[in-house]
PDB file of C-alpha atoms in Angstrom:
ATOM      1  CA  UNK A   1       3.127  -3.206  48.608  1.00  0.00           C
ATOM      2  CA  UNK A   2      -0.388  -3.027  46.754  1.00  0.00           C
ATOM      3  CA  UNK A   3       0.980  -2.765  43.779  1.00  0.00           C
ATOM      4  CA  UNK A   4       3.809  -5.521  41.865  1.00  0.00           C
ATOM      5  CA  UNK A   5       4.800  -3.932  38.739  1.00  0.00           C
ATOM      6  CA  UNK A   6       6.953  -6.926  37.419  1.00  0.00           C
ATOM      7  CA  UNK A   7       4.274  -8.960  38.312  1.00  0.00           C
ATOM      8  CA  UNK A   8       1.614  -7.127  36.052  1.00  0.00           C
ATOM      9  CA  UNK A   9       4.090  -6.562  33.011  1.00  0.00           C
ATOM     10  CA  UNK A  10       4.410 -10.476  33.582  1.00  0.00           C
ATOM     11  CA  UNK A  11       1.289 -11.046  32.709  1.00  0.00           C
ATOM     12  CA  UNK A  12       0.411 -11.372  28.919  1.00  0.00           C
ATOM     13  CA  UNK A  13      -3.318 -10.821  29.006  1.00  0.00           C
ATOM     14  CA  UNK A  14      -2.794  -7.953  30.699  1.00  0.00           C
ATOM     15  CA  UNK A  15       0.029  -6.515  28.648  1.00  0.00           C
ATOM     16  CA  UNK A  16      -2.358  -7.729  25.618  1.00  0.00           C
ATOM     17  CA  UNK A  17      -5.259  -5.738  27.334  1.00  0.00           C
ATOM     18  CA  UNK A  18      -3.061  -2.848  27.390  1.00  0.00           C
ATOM     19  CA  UNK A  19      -2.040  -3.315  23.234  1.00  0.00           C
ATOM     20  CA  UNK A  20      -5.682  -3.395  22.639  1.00  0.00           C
ATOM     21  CA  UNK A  21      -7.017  -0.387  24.370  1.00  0.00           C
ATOM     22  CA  UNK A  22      -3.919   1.369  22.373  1.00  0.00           C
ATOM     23  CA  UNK A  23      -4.911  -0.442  19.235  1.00  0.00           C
ATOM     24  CA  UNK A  24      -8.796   1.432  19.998  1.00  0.00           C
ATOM     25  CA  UNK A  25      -7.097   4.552  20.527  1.00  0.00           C
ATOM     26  CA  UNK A  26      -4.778   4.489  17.044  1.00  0.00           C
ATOM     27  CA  UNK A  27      -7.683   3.502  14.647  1.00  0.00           C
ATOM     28  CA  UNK A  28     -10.490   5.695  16.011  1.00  0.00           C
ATOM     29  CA  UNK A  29      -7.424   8.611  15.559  1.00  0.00           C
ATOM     30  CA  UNK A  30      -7.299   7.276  11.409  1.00  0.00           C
ATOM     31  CA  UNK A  31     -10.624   7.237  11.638  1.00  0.00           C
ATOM     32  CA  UNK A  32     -11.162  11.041  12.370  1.00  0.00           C
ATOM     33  CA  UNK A  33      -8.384  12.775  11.097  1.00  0.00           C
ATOM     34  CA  UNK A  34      -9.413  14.766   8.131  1.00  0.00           C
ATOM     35  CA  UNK A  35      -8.734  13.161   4.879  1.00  0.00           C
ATOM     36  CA  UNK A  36      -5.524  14.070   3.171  1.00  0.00           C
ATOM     37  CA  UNK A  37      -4.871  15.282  -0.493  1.00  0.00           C
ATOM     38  CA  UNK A  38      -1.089  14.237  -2.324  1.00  0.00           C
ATOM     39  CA  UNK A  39      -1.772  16.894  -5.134  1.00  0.00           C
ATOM     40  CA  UNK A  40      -2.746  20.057  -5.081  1.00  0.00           C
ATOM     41  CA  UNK A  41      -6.458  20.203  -5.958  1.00  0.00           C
ATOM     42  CA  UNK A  42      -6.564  16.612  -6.184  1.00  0.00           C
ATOM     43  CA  UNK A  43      -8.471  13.506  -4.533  1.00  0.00           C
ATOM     44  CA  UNK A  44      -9.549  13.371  -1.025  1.00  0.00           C
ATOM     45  CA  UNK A  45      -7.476  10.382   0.834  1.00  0.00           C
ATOM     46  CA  UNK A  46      -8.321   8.389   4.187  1.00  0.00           C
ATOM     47  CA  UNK A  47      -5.240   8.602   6.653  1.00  0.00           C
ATOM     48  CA  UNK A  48      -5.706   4.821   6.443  1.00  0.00           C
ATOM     49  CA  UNK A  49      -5.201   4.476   2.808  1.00  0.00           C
ATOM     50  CA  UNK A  50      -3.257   0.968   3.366  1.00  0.00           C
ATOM     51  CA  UNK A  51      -6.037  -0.793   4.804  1.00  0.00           C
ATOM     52  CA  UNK A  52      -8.240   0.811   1.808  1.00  0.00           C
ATOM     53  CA  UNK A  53      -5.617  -0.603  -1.411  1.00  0.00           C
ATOM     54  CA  UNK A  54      -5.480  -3.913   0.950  1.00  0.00           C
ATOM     55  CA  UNK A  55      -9.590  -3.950   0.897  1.00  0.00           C
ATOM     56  CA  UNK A  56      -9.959  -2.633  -2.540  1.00  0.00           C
ATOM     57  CA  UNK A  57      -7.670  -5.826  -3.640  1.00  0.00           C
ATOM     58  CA  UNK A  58     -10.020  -8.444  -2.821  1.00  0.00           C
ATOM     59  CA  UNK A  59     -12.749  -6.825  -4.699  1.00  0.00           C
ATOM     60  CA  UNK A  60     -10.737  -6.117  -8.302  1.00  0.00           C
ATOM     61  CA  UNK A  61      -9.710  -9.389  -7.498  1.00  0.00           C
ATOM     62  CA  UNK A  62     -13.117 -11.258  -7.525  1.00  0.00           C
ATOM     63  CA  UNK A  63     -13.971  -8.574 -10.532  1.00  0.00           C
ATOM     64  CA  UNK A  64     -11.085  -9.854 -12.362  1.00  0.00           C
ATOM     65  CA  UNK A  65      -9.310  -6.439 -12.646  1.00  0.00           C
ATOM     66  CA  UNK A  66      -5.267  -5.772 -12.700  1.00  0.00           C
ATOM     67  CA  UNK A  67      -4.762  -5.653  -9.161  1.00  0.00           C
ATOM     68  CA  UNK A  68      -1.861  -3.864  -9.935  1.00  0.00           C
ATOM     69  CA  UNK A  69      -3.164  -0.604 -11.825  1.00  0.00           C
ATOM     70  CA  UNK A  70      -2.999   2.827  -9.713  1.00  0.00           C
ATOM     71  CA  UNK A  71      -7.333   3.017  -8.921  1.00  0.00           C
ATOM     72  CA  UNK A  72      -6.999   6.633  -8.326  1.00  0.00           C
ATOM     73  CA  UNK A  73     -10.248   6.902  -7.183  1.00  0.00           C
ATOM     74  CA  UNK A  74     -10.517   4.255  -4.419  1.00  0.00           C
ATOM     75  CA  UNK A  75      -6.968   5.084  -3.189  1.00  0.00           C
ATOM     76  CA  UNK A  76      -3.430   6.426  -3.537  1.00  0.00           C
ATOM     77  CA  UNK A  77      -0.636   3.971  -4.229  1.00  0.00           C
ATOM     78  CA  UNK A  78      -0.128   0.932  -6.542  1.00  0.00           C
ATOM     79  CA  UNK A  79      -0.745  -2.736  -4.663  1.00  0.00           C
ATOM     80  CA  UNK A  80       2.260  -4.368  -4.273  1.00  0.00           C
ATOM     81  CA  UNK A  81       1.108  -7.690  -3.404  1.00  0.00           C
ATOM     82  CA  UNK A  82       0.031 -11.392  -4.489  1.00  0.00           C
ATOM     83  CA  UNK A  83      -3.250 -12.206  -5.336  1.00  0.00           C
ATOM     84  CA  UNK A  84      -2.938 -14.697  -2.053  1.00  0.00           C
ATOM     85  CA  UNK A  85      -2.585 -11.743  -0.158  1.00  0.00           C
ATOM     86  CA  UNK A  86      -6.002 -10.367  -1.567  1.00  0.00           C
ATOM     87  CA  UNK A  87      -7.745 -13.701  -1.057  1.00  0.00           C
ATOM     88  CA  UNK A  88      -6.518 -13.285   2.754  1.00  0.00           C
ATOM     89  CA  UNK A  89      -8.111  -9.937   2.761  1.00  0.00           C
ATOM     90  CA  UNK A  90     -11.576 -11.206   2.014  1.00  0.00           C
ATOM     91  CA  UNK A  91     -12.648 -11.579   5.707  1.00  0.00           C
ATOM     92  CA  UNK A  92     -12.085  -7.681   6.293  1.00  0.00           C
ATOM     93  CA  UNK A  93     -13.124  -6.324   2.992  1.00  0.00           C
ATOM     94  CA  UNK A  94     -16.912  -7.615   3.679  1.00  0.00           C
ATOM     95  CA  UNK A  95     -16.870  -5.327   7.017  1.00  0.00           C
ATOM     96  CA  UNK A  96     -17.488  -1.502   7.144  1.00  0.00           C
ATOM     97  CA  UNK A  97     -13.895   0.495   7.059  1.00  0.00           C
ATOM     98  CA  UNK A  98     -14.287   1.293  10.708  1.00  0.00           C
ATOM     99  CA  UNK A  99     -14.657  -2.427  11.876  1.00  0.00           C
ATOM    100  CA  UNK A 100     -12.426  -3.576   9.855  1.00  0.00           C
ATOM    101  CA  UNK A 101      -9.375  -1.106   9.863  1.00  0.00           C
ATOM    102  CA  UNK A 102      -9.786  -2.405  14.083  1.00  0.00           C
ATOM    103  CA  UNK A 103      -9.309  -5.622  13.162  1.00  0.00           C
ATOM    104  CA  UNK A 104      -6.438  -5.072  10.735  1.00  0.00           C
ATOM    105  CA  UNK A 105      -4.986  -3.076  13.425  1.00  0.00           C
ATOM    106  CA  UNK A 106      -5.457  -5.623  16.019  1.00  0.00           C
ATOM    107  CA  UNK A 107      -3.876  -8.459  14.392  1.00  0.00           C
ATOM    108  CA  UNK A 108      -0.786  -6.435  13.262  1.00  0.00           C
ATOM    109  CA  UNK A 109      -0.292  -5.480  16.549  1.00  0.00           C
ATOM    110  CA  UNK A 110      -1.064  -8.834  18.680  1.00  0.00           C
ATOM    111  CA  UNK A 111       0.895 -10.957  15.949  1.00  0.00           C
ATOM    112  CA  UNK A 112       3.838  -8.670  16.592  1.00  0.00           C
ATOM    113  CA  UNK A 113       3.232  -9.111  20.684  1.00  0.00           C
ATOM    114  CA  UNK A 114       2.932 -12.861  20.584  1.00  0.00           C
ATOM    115  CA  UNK A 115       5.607 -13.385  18.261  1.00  0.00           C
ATOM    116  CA  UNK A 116       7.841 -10.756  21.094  1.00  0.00           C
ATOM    117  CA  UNK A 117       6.565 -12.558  24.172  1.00  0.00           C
ATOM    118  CA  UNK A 118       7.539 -16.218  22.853  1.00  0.00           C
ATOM    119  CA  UNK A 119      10.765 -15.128  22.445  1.00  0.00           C
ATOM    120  CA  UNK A 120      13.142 -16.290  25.171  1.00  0.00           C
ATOM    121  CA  UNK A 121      14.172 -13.227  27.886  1.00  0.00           C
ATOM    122  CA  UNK A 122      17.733 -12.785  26.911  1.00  0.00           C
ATOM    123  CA  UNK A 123      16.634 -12.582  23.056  1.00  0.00           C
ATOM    124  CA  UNK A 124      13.464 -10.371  23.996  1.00  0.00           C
ATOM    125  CA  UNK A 125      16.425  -8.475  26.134  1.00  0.00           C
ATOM    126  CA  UNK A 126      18.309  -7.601  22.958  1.00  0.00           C
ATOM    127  CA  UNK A 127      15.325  -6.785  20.628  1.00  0.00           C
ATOM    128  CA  UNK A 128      14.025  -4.442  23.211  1.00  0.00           C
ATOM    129  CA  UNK A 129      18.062  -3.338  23.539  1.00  0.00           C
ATOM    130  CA  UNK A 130      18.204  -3.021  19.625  1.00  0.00           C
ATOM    131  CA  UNK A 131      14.755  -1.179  19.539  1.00  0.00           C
ATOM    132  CA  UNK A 132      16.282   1.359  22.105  1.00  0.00           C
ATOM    133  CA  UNK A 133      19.283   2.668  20.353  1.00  0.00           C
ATOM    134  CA  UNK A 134      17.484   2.304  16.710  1.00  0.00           C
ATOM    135  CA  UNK A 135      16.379   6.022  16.856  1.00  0.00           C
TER     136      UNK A 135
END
């Protein structure tokens, strides 16, 4: 047989090759979905507003502005985080939205896969198990 399936899943740089490509897929979708209003009449929002108040909060940070204020017109939603958090943010807030919002992405995503594939199989067993029947 040409083709080992076990032996492919095995392998983490290809499973991580495989996240990525996904990862491409899911921002460049936030990217060009039209942008979303909460009010009737009212402000234009990205479908990636999260990375946006997570952006915004480095730079009312460094401008010495309550991070926690609603800034209507940057984004929708209060920030709900430290001021660590913001500082953390600085890398990514320098980049354009598209670049960055990859990035973001990224890490979530291969944080979450390396933290998954460390786990030993009979534990990685019963989160996939728990994942299963959780819907």
């Amino acid at each position: 047989m040409l083709f080992n399936k076990n032996k492919l899943l095995g392998n983490p740089l290809f499973v991580a090759g495989i996240l990525i490509f996904i990862t491409i897929i899911i921002t460049a979708q936030s990217l060009l979905l039209e942008p979303k209003v909460f009010e009737s009449g009212g402000i234009e929002y990205t479908h990636y507003n999260n990375y946006i108040i997570f952006k915004q909060s480095f730079f009312h940070l460094i401008e010495n502005k309550d991070l926690y204020q609603l800034h209507p017109t940057e984004h929708w939603d209060y920030y709900k985080y430290s001021p660590t958090f913001s500082l953390l943010m600085a890398p990514l807030a320098c980049l354009p939205n598209a670049l960055g919002l990859f990035i973001w992405n990224l890490l979530n995503v291969l944080i979450l896969f390396w933290a998954l594939w460390k786990l030993p199989p009979q534990a990685f067993k019963h989160v996939c198990l728990c994942l299963d029947y959780s819907h």
